[in-house]
mmCIF file of C-alpha atoms in Angstrom:
data_model
loop_
_atom_site.group_PDB
_atom_site.id
_atom_site.type_symbol
_atom_site.label_atom_id
_atom_site.label_comp_id
_atom_site.label_asym_id
_atom_site.label_seq_id
_atom_site.Cartn_x
_atom_site.Cartn_y
_atom_site.Cartn_z
ATOM 1 C CA MET O 1 1.125 1.737 -21.175
ATOM 2 C CA CYS O 2 -0.149 1.853 -24.802
ATOM 3 C CA THR O 3 0.658 3.829 -27.966
ATOM 4 C CA LEU O 4 -0.844 7.222 -29.282
ATOM 5 C CA ARG O 5 -2.570 4.829 -31.708
ATOM 6 C CA GLN O 6 -3.995 2.620 -29.368
ATOM 7 C CA LEU O 7 -5.212 5.445 -26.874
ATOM 8 C CA GLY O 8 -6.487 7.460 -29.764
ATOM 9 C CA ALA O 9 -8.551 4.680 -31.213
ATOM 10 C CA ALA O 10 -10.092 4.025 -27.371
ATOM 11 C CA ALA O 11 -10.633 7.496 -27.036
ATOM 12 C CA ASP O 12 -11.930 8.347 -30.907
ATOM 13 C CA VAL O 13 -9.225 10.880 -31.758
ATOM 14 C CA SER O 14 -6.128 10.552 -34.048
ATOM 15 C CA ALA O 15 -2.709 9.748 -32.918
ATOM 16 C CA SER O 16 -1.717 13.112 -34.577
ATOM 17 C CA PHE O 17 -4.144 14.975 -32.297
ATOM 18 C CA LEU O 18 -2.834 13.176 -29.295
ATOM 19 C CA SER O 19 0.739 14.110 -30.260
ATOM 20 C CA GLN O 20 -0.154 17.798 -30.859
ATOM 21 C CA LEU O 21 -2.042 17.949 -27.477
ATOM 22 C CA GLU O 22 0.925 16.240 -25.830
ATOM 23 C CA ASN O 23 3.019 19.206 -27.151
ATOM 24 C CA GLY O 24 0.643 21.643 -26.524
ATOM 25 C CA ARG O 25 0.018 22.670 -29.930
ATOM 26 C CA THR O 26 -3.847 22.369 -29.472
ATOM 27 C CA ASP O 27 -6.436 21.992 -27.055
ATOM 28 C CA ALA O 28 -8.922 19.571 -26.152
ATOM 29 C CA SER O 29 -12.610 19.916 -25.496
ATOM 30 C CA VAL O 30 -14.024 18.558 -22.346
ATOM 31 C CA GLY O 31 -15.977 15.746 -23.994
ATOM 32 C CA THR O 32 -12.557 14.756 -25.310
ATOM 33 C CA LEU O 33 -10.724 14.936 -22.070
ATOM 34 C CA ARG O 34 -13.523 12.875 -20.491
ATOM 35 C CA ARG O 35 -13.036 10.084 -23.127
ATOM 36 C CA LEU O 36 -9.259 10.460 -22.669
ATOM 37 C CA ALA O 37 -9.589 9.928 -18.967
ATOM 38 C CA THR O 38 -11.783 6.972 -19.470
ATOM 39 C CA ALA O 39 -9.222 5.207 -21.882
ATOM 40 C CA LEU O 40 -6.527 5.869 -19.491
ATOM 41 C CA GLY O 41 -8.352 4.756 -16.301
ATOM 42 C CA VAL O 42 -7.927 8.385 -14.545
ATOM 43 C CA ALA O 43 -9.745 11.324 -13.451
ATOM 44 C CA VAL O 44 -10.170 14.016 -15.747
ATOM 45 C CA ALA O 45 -8.499 16.458 -13.083
ATOM 46 C CA ASP O 46 -5.284 14.157 -13.548
ATOM 47 C CA LEU O 47 -5.517 15.235 -17.393
ATOM 48 C CA ILE O 48 -5.400 18.939 -16.577
ATOM 49 C CA GLU O 49 -3.335 19.212 -13.186
ATOM 50 C CA SER O 50 -1.985 22.751 -13.363
ATOM 51 C CA GLY O 51 1.219 21.844 -11.091
ATOM 52 C CA ALA O 52 4.294 19.836 -12.384
ATOM 53 C CA PRO O 53 3.905 16.202 -11.322
ATOM 54 C CA THR O 54 5.983 15.632 -8.186
ATOM 55 C CA ALA O 55 8.270 12.707 -7.898
ATOM 56 C CA HIS O 56 7.371 12.030 -4.377
ATOM 57 C CA ARG O 57 3.800 11.779 -3.672
ATOM 58 C CA VAL O 58 3.170 11.158 0.080
ATOM 59 C CA LEU O 59 0.112 9.202 0.889
ATOM 60 C CA ARG O 60 -0.651 9.673 4.822
ATOM 61 C CA ARG O 61 -1.910 6.253 6.732
ATOM 62 C CA GLU O 62 -5.034 8.116 7.235
ATOM 63 C CA ASP O 63 -5.867 9.019 3.930
ATOM 64 C CA ARG O 64 -5.232 5.518 2.343
ATOM 65 C CA PRO O 65 -8.125 4.568 0.340
ATOM 66 C CA GLU O 66 -9.528 1.460 2.105
ATOM 67 C CA ALA O 67 -11.974 -1.414 0.405
ATOM 68 C CA GLY O 68 -13.502 -4.127 2.658
ATOM 69 C CA LEU O 69 -12.427 -7.376 1.362
ATOM 70 C CA GLY O 70 -15.074 -9.175 3.037
ATOM 71 C CA SER O 71 -14.403 -12.429 4.689
ATOM 72 C CA GLY O 72 -12.689 -10.505 7.549
ATOM 73 C CA ALA O 73 -10.314 -8.520 5.490
ATOM 74 C CA ARG O 74 -9.406 -4.941 4.782
ATOM 75 C CA LYS O 75 -7.231 -3.486 1.908
ATOM 76 C CA PHE O 76 -5.556 -0.466 1.397
ATOM 77 C CA MET O 77 -4.277 1.089 -1.558
ATOM 78 C CA LEU O 78 -0.646 2.344 -0.759
ATOM 79 C CA THR O 79 -0.197 3.724 -4.528
ATOM 80 C CA ARG O 80 -2.143 6.437 -6.010
ATOM 81 C CA PRO O 81 -3.847 6.709 -9.615
ATOM 82 C CA PRO O 82 -2.781 7.092 -12.089
ATOM 83 C CA LEU O 83 -0.889 3.956 -11.653
ATOM 84 C CA ARG O 84 2.360 4.139 -13.323
ATOM 85 C CA HIS O 85 4.719 1.075 -13.157
ATOM 86 C CA LEU O 86 3.726 -0.681 -10.087
ATOM 87 C CA GLU O 87 0.691 -0.824 -7.867
ATOM 88 C CA VAL O 88 1.057 -1.646 -3.821
ATOM 89 C CA TYR O 89 -1.469 -2.650 -1.354
ATOM 90 C CA SER O 90 -1.528 -3.662 2.257
ATOM 91 C CA ALA O 91 -4.053 -5.871 3.952
ATOM 92 C CA GLU O 92 -5.398 -6.953 7.435
ATOM 93 C CA PHE O 93 -6.928 -10.354 8.038
ATOM 94 C CA GLU O 94 -8.677 -11.181 10.801
ATOM 95 C CA PRO O 95 -8.236 -15.013 12.349
ATOM 96 C CA GLY O 96 -10.058 -17.124 9.169
ATOM 97 C CA GLY O 97 -10.197 -13.924 6.909
ATOM 98 C CA SER O 98 -9.394 -14.314 3.515
ATOM 99 C CA THR O 99 -9.556 -12.707 -0.317
ATOM 100 C CA GLY O 100 -12.783 -14.634 -0.841
ATOM 101 C CA ALA O 101 -14.000 -18.080 -0.878
ATOM 102 C CA GLU O 102 -12.727 -18.712 -4.684
ATOM 103 C CA GLN O 103 -9.294 -18.242 -6.026
ATOM 104 C CA TYR O 104 -8.945 -15.407 -8.708
ATOM 105 C CA THR O 105 -6.814 -14.036 -11.255
ATOM 106 C CA HIS O 106 -6.271 -10.655 -12.574
ATOM 107 C CA GLY O 107 -4.067 -9.619 -15.691
ATOM 108 C CA ASP O 108 -0.798 -10.761 -16.619
ATOM 109 C CA ALA O 109 1.943 -9.260 -14.253
ATOM 110 C CA GLN O 110 4.271 -10.327 -11.438
ATOM 111 C CA GLU O 111 2.902 -10.222 -7.837
ATOM 112 C CA LEU O 112 4.668 -10.449 -4.662
ATOM 113 C CA VAL O 113 3.120 -11.088 -1.257
ATOM 114 C CA LEU O 114 4.878 -10.339 1.879
ATOM 115 C CA VAL O 115 3.697 -11.160 5.071
ATOM 116 C CA LEU O 116 4.463 -8.480 7.687
ATOM 117 C CA ARG O 117 2.654 -9.966 10.635
ATOM 118 C CA GLY O 118 0.862 -12.987 11.577
ATOM 119 C CA ARG O 119 0.712 -15.920 9.227
ATOM 120 C CA ALA O 120 -1.168 -16.838 6.134
ATOM 121 C CA SER O 121 -1.932 -19.536 3.399
ATOM 122 C CA LEU O 122 -1.212 -18.671 -0.156
ATOM 123 C CA TYR O 123 -3.036 -20.861 -2.667
ATOM 124 C CA LEU O 124 -1.568 -20.855 -5.955
ATOM 125 C CA GLY O 125 -3.641 -23.025 -8.151
ATOM 126 C CA ASP O 126 -2.965 -26.780 -6.598
ATOM 127 C CA GLU O 127 -0.253 -25.681 -4.368
ATOM 128 C CA VAL O 128 -0.598 -24.230 -0.921
ATOM 129 C CA HIS O 129 2.113 -22.236 0.527
ATOM 130 C CA GLU O 130 2.173 -21.469 4.439
ATOM 131 C CA LEU O 131 3.618 -18.314 5.150
ATOM 132 C CA ALA O 132 5.020 -16.767 8.414
ATOM 133 C CA GLU O 133 5.879 -13.313 9.303
ATOM 134 C CA GLY O 134 8.767 -11.915 6.847
ATOM 135 C CA ASP O 135 8.150 -14.863 4.123
ATOM 136 C CA SER O 136 7.294 -13.628 0.926
ATOM 137 C CA VAL O 137 6.521 -15.362 -2.462
ATOM 138 C CA GLU O 138 6.245 -14.220 -6.108
ATOM 139 C CA TYR O 139 4.030 -15.529 -8.906
ATOM 140 C CA ALA O 140 1.980 -14.306 -12.175
ATOM 141 C CA THR O 141 -1.233 -12.668 -11.554
ATOM 142 C CA SER O 142 -2.545 -14.880 -14.070
ATOM 143 C CA VAL O 143 -2.435 -17.991 -11.833
ATOM 144 C CA LEU O 144 -5.324 -18.778 -9.604
ATOM 145 C CA HIS O 145 -4.566 -17.354 -6.162
ATOM 146 C CA ARG O 146 -6.254 -16.668 -2.497
ATOM 147 C CA LEU O 147 -4.867 -15.771 0.667
ATOM 148 C CA VAL O 148 -6.225 -16.827 4.080
ATOM 149 C CA ASN O 149 -5.096 -16.027 7.464
ATOM 150 C CA ALA O 150 -4.072 -19.368 8.774
ATOM 151 C CA GLY O 151 -2.911 -17.811 12.403
ATOM 152 C CA GLU O 152 -4.820 -16.906 15.488
ATOM 153 C CA GLY O 153 -3.885 -13.296 15.542
ATOM 154 C CA THR O 154 -4.465 -10.699 12.767
ATOM 155 C CA ALA O 155 -2.040 -10.883 9.903
ATOM 156 C CA GLU O 156 -0.923 -8.428 7.790
ATOM 157 C CA VAL O 157 0.128 -8.419 4.162
ATOM 158 C CA LEU O 158 1.771 -6.194 1.381
ATOM 159 C CA TRP O 159 1.206 -6.894 -2.302
ATOM 160 C CA ILE O 160 3.312 -5.316 -4.865
ATOM 161 C CA ILE O 161 2.371 -5.811 -8.431
ATOM 162 C CA SER O 162 3.975 -4.788 -11.682
ATOM 163 C CA PRO O 163 3.236 -3.589 -14.199
ATOM 164 C CA PRO O 164 -0.061 -2.662 -12.659
ATOM 165 C CA THR O 165 -3.084 -4.876 -13.850
ATOM 166 C CA PRO O 166 -5.509 -3.310 -16.530
ATOM 167 C CA ASP O 167 -8.454 -3.642 -14.001
ATOM 168 C CA ALA O 168 -6.340 -2.644 -10.851
ATOM 169 C CA GLU O 169 -9.104 -0.432 -9.457
ATOM 170 C CA THR O 170 -11.956 -3.214 -9.864
ATOM 171 C CA SER O 171 -9.982 -6.522 -9.862
ATOM 172 C CA GLY O 172 -10.246 -9.259 -7.489
ATOM 173 C CA PRO O 173 -9.214 -8.909 -3.641
ATOM 174 C CA GLY O 174 -5.755 -9.126 -3.934
ATOM 175 C CA ALA O 175 -5.017 -6.487 -6.380
#
């Protein structure tokens, strides 16, 4: 989250203009909408959606955005942009699959990993946590981390991150 002043600086408009726009007292040009969308990390369509936002945003399994993690793994986004207070991903790891060869960080948020199926090794800096089905671990996203399928079958994990990391859509594999 950011203040109107911070958003205005990022989009090259004044905080008072943003306040007037928010309250329906002025309109924005397409160029201004593009700058605002870029600053917020959303699509222009998200800014001009005509319907009232719904509290229940259904995302069907077959419609989940998918990102290959490489290294024998696939990641699925379970929360839709614009991300509000948390981001959630599920991932499937083939035997030996991982989030990559190197540990990584992203932002400064809390992250929880829950093993839904199989086994996983979670590397947190110099520590290694062996996790079985149903096990979870919580840590700061600013800590170096990496996840590896430690079992013989497919492993499925769930990541919950709050608040969303600023680079959520372009960050490392776990985020």
